[in-house]
Tab-separated table of C-alpha atoms and ligand atoms in Angstrom:
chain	number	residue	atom	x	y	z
A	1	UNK	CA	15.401	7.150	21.690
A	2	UNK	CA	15.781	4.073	23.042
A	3	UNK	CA	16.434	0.787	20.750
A	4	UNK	CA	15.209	-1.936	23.335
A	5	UNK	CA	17.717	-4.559	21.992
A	6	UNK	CA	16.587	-3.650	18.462
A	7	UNK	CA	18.102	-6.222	16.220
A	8	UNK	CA	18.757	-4.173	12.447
A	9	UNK	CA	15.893	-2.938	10.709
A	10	UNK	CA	15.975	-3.619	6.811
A	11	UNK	CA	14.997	-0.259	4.531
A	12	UNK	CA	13.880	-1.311	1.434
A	13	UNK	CA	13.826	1.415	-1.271
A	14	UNK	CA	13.792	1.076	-5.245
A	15	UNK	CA	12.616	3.945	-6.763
A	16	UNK	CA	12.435	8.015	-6.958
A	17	UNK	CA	10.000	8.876	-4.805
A	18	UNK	CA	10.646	6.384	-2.270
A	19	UNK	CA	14.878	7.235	-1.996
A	20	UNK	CA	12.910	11.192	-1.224
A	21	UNK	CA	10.605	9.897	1.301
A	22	UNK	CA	12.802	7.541	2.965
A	23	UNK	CA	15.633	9.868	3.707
A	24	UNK	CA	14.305	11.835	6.386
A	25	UNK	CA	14.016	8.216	8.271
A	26	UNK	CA	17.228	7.322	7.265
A	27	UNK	CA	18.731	10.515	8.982
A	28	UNK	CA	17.356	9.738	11.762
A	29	UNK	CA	18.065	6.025	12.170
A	30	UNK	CA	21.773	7.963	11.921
A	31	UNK	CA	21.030	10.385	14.453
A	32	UNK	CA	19.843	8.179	17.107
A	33	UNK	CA	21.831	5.513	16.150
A	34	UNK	CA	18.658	2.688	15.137
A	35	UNK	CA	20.795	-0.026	13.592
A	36	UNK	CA	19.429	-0.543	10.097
A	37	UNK	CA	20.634	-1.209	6.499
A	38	UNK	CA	19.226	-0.378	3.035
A	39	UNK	CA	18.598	-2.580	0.796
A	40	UNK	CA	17.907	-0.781	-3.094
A	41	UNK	CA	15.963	-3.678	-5.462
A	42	UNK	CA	17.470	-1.387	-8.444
A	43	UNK	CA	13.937	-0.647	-9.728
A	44	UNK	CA	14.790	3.129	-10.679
A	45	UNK	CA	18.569	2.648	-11.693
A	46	UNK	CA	19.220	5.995	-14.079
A	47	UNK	CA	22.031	8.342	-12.754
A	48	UNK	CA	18.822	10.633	-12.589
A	49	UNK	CA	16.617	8.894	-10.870
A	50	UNK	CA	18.699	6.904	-8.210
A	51	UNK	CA	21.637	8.372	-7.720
A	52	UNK	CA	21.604	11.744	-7.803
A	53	UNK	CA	18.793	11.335	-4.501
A	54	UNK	CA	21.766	10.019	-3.208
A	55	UNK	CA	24.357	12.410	-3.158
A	56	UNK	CA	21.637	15.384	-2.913
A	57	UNK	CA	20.538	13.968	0.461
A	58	UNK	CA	23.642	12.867	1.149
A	59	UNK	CA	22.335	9.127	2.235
A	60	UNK	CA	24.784	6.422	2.926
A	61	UNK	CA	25.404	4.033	0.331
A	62	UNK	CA	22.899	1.550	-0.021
A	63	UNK	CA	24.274	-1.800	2.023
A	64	UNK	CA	22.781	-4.210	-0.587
A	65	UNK	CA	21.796	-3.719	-4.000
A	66	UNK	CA	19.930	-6.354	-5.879
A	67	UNK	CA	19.402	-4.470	-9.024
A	68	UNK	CA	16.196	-5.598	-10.401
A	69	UNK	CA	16.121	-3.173	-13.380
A	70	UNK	CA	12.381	-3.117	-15.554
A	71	UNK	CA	10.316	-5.640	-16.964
A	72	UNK	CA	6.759	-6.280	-17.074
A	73	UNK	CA	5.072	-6.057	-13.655
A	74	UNK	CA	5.434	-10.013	-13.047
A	75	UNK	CA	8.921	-10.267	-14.045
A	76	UNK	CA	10.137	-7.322	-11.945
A	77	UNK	CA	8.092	-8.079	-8.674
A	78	UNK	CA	9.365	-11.628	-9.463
A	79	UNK	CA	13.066	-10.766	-9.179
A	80	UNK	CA	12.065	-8.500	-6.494
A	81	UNK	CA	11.156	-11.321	-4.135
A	82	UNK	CA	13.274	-13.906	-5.070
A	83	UNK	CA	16.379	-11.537	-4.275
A	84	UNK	CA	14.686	-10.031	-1.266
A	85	UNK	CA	14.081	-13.084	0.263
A	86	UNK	CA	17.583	-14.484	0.445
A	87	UNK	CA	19.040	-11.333	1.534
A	88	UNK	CA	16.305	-11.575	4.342
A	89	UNK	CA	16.798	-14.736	4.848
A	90	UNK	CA	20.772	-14.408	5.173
A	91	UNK	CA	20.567	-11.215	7.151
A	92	UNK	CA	17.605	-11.972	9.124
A	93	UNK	CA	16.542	-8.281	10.495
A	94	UNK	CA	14.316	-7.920	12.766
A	95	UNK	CA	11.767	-5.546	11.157
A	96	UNK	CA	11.652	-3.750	7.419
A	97	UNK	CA	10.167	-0.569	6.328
A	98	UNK	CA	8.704	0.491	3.077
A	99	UNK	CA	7.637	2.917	1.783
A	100	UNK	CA	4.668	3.660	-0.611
A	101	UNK	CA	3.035	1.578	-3.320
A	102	UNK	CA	5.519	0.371	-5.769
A	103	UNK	CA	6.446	-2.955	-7.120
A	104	UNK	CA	9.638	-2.837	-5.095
A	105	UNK	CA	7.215	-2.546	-2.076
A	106	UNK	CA	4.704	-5.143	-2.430
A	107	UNK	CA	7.588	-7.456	-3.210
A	108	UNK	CA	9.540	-6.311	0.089
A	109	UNK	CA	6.310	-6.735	1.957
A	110	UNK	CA	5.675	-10.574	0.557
A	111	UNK	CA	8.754	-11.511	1.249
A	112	UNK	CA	9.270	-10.397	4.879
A	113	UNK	CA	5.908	-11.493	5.417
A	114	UNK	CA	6.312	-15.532	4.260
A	115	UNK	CA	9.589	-15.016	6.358
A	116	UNK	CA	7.678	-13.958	9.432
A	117	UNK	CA	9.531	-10.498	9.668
A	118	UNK	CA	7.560	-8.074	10.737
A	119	UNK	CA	6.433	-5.087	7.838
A	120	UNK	CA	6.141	-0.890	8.760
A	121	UNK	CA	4.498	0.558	5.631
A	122	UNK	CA	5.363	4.258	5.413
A	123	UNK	CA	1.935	5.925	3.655
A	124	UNK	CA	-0.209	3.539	4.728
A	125	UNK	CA	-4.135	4.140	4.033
A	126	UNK	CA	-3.731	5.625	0.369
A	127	UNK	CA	-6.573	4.380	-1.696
A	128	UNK	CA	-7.555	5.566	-5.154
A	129	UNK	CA	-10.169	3.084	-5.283
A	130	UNK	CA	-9.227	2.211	-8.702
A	131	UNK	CA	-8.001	-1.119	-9.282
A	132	UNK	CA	-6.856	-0.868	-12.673
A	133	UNK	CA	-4.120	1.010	-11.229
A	134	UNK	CA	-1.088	-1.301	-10.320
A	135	UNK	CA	-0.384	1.027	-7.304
A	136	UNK	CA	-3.635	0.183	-5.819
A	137	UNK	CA	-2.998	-3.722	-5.877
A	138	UNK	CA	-0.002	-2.818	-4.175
A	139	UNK	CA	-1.140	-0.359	-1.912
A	140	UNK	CA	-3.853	-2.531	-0.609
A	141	UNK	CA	-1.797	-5.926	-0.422
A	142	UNK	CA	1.018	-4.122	1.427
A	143	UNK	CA	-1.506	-3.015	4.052
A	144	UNK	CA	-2.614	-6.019	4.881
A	145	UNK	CA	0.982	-7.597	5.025
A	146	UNK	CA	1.905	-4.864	7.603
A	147	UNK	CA	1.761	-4.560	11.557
A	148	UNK	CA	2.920	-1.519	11.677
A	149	UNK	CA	1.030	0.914	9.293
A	150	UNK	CA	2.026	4.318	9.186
A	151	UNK	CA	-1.204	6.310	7.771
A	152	UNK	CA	-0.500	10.281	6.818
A	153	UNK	CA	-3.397	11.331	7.875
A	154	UNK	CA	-6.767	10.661	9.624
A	155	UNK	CA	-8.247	10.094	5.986
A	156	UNK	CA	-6.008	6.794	5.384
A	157	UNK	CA	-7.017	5.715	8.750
A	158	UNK	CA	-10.363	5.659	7.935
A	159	UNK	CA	-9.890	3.884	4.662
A	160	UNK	CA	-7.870	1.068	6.557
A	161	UNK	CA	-10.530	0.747	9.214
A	162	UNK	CA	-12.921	0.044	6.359
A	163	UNK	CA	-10.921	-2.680	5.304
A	164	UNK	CA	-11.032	-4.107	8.978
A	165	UNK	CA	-7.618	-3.011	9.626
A	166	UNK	CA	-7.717	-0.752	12.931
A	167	UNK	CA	-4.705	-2.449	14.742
A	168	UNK	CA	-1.388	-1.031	15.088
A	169	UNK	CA	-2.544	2.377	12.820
A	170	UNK	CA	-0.691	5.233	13.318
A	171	UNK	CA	-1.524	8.108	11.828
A	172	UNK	CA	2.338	10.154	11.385
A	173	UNK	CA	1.844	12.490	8.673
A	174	UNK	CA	3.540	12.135	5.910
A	175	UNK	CA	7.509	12.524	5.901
A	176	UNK	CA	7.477	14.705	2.909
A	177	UNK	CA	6.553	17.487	5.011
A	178	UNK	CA	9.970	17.057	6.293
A	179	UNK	CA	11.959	16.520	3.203
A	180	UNK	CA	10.450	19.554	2.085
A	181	UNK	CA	11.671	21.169	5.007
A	182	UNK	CA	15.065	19.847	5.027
A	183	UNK	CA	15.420	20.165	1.477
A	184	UNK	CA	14.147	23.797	0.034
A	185	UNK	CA	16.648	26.175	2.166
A	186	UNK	CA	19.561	24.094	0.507
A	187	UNK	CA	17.868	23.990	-2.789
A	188	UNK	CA	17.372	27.802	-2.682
A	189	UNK	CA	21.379	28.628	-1.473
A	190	UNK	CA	22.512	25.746	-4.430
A	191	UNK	CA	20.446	26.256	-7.090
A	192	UNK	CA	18.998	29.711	-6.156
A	193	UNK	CA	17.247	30.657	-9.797
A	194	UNK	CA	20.281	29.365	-11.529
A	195	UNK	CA	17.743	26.886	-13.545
A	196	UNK	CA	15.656	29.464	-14.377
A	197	UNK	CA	17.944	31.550	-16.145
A	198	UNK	CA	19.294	28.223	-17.372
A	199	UNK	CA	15.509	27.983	-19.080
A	200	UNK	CA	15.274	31.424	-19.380
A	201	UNK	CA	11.941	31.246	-17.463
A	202	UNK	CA	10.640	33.612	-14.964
A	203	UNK	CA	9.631	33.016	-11.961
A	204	UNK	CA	5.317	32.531	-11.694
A	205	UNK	CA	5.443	32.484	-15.355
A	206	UNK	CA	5.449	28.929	-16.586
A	207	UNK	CA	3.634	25.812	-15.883
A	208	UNK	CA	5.702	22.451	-14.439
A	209	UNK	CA	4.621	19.172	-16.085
A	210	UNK	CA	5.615	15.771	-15.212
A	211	UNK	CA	3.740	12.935	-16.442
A	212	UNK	CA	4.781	8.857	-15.954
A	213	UNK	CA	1.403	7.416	-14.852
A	214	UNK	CA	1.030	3.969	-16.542
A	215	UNK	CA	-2.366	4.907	-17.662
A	216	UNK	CA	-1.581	7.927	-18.861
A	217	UNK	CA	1.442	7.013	-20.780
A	218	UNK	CA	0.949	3.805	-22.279
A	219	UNK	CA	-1.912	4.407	-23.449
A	220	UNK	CA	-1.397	6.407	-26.767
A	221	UNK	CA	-5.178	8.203	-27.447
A	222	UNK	CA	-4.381	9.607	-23.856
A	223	UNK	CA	-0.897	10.943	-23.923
A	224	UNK	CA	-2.081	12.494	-27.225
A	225	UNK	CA	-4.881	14.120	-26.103
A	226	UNK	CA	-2.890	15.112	-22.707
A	227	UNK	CA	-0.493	16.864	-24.945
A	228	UNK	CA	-3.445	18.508	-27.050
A	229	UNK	CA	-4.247	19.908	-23.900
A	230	UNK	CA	-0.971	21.289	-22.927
A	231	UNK	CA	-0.425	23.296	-26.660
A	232	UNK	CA	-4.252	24.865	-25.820
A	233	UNK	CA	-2.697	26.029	-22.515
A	234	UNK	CA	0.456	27.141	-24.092
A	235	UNK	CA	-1.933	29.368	-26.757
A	236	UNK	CA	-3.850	30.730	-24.293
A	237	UNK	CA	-1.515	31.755	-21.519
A	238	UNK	CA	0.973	32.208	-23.699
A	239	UNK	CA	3.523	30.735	-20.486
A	240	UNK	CA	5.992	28.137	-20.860
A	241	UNK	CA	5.957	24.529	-20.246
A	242	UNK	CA	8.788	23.158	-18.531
A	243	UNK	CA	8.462	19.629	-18.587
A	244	UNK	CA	11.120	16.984	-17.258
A	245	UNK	CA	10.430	13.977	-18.798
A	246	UNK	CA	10.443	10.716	-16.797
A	247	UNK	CA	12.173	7.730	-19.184
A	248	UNK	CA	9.204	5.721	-19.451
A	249	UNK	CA	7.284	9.116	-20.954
A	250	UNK	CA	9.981	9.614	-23.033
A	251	UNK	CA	10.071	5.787	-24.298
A	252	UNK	CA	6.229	6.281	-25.308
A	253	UNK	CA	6.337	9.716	-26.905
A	254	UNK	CA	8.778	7.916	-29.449
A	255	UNK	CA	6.927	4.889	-29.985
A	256	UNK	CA	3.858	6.538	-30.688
A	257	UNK	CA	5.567	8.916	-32.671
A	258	UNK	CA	3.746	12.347	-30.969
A	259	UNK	CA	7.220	14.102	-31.083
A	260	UNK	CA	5.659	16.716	-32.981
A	261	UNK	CA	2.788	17.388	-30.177
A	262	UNK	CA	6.221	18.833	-28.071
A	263	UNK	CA	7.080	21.420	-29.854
A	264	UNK	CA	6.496	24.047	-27.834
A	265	UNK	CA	7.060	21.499	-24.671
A	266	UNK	CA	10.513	22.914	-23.155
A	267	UNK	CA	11.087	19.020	-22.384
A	268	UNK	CA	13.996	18.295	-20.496
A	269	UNK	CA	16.025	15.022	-18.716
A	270	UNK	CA	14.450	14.622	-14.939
A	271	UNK	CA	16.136	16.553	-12.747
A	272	UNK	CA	17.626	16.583	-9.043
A	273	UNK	CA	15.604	17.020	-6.173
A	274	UNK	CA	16.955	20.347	-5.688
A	275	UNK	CA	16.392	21.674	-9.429
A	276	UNK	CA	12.787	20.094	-9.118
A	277	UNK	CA	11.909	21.968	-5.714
A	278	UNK	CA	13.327	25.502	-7.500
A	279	UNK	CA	10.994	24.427	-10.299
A	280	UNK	CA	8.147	23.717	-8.133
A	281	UNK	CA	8.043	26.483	-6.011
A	282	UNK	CA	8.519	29.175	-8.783
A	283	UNK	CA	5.816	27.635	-11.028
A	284	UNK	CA	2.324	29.307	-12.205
A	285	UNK	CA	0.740	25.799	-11.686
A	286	UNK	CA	1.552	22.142	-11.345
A	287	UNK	CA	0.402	20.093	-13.817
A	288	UNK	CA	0.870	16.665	-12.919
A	289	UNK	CA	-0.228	12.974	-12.611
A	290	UNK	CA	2.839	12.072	-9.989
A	291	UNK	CA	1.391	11.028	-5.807
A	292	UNK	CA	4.224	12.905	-4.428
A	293	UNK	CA	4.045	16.498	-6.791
A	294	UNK	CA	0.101	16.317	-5.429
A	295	UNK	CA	1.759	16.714	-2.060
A	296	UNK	CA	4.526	18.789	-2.536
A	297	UNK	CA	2.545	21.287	-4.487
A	298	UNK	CA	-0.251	21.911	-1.583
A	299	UNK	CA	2.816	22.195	1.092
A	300	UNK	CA	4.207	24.823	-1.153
A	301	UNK	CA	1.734	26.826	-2.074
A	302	UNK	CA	1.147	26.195	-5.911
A	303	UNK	CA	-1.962	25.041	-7.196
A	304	UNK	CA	-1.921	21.886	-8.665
A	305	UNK	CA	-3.870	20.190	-11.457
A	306	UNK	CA	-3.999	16.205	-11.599
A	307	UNK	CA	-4.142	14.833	-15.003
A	308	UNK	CA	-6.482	11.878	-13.468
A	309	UNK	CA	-10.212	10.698	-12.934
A	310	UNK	CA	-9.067	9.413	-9.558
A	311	UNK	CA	-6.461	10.589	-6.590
A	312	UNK	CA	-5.236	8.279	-3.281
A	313	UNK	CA	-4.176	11.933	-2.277
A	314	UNK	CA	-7.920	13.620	-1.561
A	315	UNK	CA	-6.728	15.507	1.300
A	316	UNK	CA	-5.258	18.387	-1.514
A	317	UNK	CA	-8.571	18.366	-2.892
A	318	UNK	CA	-10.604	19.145	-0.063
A	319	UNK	CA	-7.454	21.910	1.345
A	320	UNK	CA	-8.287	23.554	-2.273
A	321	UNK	CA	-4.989	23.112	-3.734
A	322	UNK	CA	-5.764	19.938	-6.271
A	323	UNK	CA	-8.293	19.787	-9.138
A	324	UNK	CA	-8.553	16.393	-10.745
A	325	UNK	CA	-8.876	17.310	-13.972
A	326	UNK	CA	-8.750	13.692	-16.392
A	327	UNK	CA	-6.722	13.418	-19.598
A	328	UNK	CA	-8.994	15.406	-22.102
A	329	UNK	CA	-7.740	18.341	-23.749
A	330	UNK	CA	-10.268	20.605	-22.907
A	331	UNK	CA	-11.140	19.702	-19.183
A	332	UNK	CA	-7.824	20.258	-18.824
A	333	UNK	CA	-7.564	23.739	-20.239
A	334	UNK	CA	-10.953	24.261	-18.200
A	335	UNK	CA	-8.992	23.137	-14.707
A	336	UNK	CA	-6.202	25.341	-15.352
A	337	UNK	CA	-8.563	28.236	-16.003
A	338	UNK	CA	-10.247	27.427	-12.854
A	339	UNK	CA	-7.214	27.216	-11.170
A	340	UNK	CA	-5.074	30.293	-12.805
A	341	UNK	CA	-6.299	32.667	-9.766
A	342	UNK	CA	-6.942	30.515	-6.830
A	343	UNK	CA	-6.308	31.980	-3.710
A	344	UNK	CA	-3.372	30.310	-2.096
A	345	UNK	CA	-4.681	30.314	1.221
A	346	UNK	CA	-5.000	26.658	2.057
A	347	UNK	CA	-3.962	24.588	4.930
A	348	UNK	CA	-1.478	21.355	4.145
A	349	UNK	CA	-3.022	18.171	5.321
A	350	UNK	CA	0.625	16.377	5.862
A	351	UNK	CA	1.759	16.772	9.605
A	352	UNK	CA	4.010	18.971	11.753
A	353	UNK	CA	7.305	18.038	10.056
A	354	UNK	CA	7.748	15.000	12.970
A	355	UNK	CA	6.858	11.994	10.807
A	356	UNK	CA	10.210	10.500	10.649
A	357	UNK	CA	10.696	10.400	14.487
A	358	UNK	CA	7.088	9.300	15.619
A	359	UNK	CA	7.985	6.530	12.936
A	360	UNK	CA	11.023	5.355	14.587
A	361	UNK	CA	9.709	5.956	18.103
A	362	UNK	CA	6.904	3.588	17.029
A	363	UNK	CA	8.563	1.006	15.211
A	364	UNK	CA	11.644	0.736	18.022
A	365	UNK	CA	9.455	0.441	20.563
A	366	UNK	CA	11.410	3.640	22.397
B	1	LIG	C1	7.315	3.347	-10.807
B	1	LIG	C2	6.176	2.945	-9.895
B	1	LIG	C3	5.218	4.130	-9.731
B	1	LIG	C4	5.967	5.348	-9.248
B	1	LIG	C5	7.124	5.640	-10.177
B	1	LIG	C6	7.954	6.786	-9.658
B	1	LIG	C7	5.373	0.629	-9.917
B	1	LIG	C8	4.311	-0.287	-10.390
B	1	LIG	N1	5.386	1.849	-10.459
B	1	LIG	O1	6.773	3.616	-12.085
B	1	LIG	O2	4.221	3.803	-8.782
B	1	LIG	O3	5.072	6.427	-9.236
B	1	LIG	O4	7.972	4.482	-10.276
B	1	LIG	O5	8.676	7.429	-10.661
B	1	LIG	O6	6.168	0.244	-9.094
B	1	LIG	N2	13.266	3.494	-16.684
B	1	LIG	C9	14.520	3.985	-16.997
B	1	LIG	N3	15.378	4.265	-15.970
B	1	LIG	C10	15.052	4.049	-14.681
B	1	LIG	C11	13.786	3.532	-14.364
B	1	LIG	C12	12.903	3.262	-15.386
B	1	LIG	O7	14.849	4.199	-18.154
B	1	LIG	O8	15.880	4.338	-13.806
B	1	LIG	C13	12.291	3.237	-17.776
B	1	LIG	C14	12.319	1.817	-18.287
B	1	LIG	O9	12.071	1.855	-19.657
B	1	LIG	C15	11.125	1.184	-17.581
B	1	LIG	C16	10.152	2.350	-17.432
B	1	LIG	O10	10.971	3.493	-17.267
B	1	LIG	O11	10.577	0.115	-18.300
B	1	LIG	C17	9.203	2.218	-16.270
B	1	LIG	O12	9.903	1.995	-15.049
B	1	LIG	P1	9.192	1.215	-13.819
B	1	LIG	O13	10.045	1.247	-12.633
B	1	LIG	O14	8.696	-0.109	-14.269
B	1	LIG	O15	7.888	2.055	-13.566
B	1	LIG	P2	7.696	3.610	-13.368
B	1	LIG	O16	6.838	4.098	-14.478
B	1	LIG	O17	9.000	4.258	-13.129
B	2	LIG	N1	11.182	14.785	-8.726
B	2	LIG	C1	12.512	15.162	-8.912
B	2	LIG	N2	12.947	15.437	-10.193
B	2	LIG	C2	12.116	15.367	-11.272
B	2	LIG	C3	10.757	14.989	-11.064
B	2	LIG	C4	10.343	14.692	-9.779
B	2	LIG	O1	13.284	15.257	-7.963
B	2	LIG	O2	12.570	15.632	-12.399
B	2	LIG	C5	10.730	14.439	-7.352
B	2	LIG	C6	9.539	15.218	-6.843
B	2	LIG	O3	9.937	16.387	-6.180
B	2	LIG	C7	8.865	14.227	-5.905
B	2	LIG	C8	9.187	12.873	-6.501
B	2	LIG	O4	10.270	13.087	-7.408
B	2	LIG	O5	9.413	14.286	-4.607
B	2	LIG	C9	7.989	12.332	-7.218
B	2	LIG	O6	8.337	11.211	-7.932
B	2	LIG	P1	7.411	10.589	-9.064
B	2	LIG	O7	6.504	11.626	-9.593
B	2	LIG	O8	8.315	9.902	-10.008
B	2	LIG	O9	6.609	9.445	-8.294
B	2	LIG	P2	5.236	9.394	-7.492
B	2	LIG	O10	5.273	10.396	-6.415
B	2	LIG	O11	4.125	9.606	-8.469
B	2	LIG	O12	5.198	7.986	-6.991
């Protein structure tokens, strides 16, 4: 690959899913020597949500870190740009990537944009169509900050061409195709079913839950009736629940004092990507109102059940891997009925595994 005089490229990153989705770009920035530097705004800063992606991956340390830390959505984009803009502004790279629809990325994009640098957004084209969803603001402002936009698939093409953007698409796949790749052989040799025995849990016989939507989880009639609708599922398959808990879950469950709705929850810390991908690909069915597990769970096989009215990802429900199934108790015992003996025969949306490099190729010029 070629870098045409390339001056660095600045990879901003904040946040879980975003350190997972980056890496396989990072790699190969490494491998074909793209200059480029990361900068991490701090916006996921828990050993096990930042870190550990880290030294999993085995990514180089981030160059900069600005550590933003949480707030409300004003204060935390706020830091974001004000930070972002100096080290911009005193490293001057040529071009930035981000990745996704977080606050760390709609700050990145803003302040690259007032600073004339040019934007890639990795997972362009995502639309929910649901505006009371932060991600969506973000999603759609990033777009339109970008000129390079990096769509997964012909589906987020089309919904940036409705929005009159049709230059400079590209539609890559998604690189979690190739994290997946990268990622489950090593997960397999380390953790092998070592966390299974650990949860004394058998493999096809237990749901995975992971829950952190805003929506969903600060809203207390919701998480309630969410859990409602996990103890009917735990009565009538009589399967565990595995469910590692993302901190801002775990920081509602408290305050609205629904401890006792978990139970029978086997609720544990988050876990490394490796643990999660064991956990994944052993599980009955995904229950889940995460972007990424929508993904992850049509790639590998398990049928997945979103606890939302709405999904940016409707490429898993037309492959027949996804149900959207809302936040009441009983649709949701309904979807995972539905879902209990689906055929796993569908075909993953995501790409041929290549993202990463048809990313570079594209935003080096090579
Ligand atoms: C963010 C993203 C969301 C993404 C998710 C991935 C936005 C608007 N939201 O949501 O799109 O799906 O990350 O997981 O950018 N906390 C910790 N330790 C941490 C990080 C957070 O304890 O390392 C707690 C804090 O109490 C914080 C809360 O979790 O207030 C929420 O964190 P925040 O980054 O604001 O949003 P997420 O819900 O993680
Ligand atoms: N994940 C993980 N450990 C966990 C839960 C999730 O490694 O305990 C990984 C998961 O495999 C996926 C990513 O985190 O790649 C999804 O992150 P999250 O659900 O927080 O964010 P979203 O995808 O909804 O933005």
């Amino acid at each position: 690959m070629s870098k045409r005089n390339l001056k660095q490229i600045a990879i901003i990153i904040g946040t879980r899913p975003e350190i997972i989705k980056t890496a396989p770009v990072i790699k190969k920035c490494i491998k074909f020597r793209v200059p480029f530097f990361i900068i991490h705004t701090g916006q996921h800063y828990s050993e096990n949500m930042d870190r550990i992606f880290f030294d999993q991956l085995n990514l180089p340390k981030p160059e900069i870190r600005i550590n933003v830390g949480s707030g409300s959505h004003g204060e935390q984009t706020g830091r974001c740009l004000e930070r972002l803009e100096k080290i911009l502004l005193e490293k001057k790279p040529e071009k930035i990537l981000v990745q996704g629809d977080t606050n760390t990325v709609i700050a990145g994009a803003l302040a690259a944009s007032k600073l004339s640098i040019k934007i890639g957004h990795i997972e362009a084209g995502l639309r929910s169509y649901d505006r009371s969803m932060p991600e969506e603001i973000n999603r759609v402002i990033a777009d339109h900050l970008s000129h390079y936009l990096f769509a997964p698939t012909c589906v987020s093409k089309e919904n940036l061409k409705k929005e009159g953007i049709v230059k400079n698409v590209f539609v890559t796949g998604n690189t979690i195709v190739e994290a997946l790749k990268e990622n489950s052989s090593i997960a397999e040799e380390k953790i092998g079913d070592k966390i299974l025995r650990k949860l004394e849990i058998e493999n096809n016989r237990y749901f995975l839950l992971t829950l952190h939507r805003q929506e969903n989880v600060d809203n207390r009639d919701r998480l309630k009736e969410i859990f409602l609708g996990i103890n009917k599922i735990i009565e009538k398959f009589k399967l565990p629940v595995i469910f590692p808990a993302h901190p801002r879950t775990v920081k509602n469950i408290c305050k609205f004092n629904l401890i006792n709705l978990l139970k029978k929850i086997k609720t544990i810390e988050p876990v490394g990507y490796f643990e999660f991908l064991v956990l994944e690909k052993n599980a009955f069915v995904i229950l889940t109102d995460s972007g990424g597990l929508q993904e992850e769970a049509c790639i590998l096989k398990v049928p997945c059940i979103t606890l939302r009215e709405n999904t940016e990802r409707p490429e898993t429900l037309y492959a027949g891997s996804n149900i959207l199934a809302g936040w009441r108790s009983k649709d949701i015992l309904n979807s995972v009925v539905k879902m209990a003996n689906t055929k796993r025969r569908w075909r993953q949306p995501f790409g041929d595994g290549k993202t990463s490099e048809k990313i570079l190729k594209i935003i080096t010029g090579a």
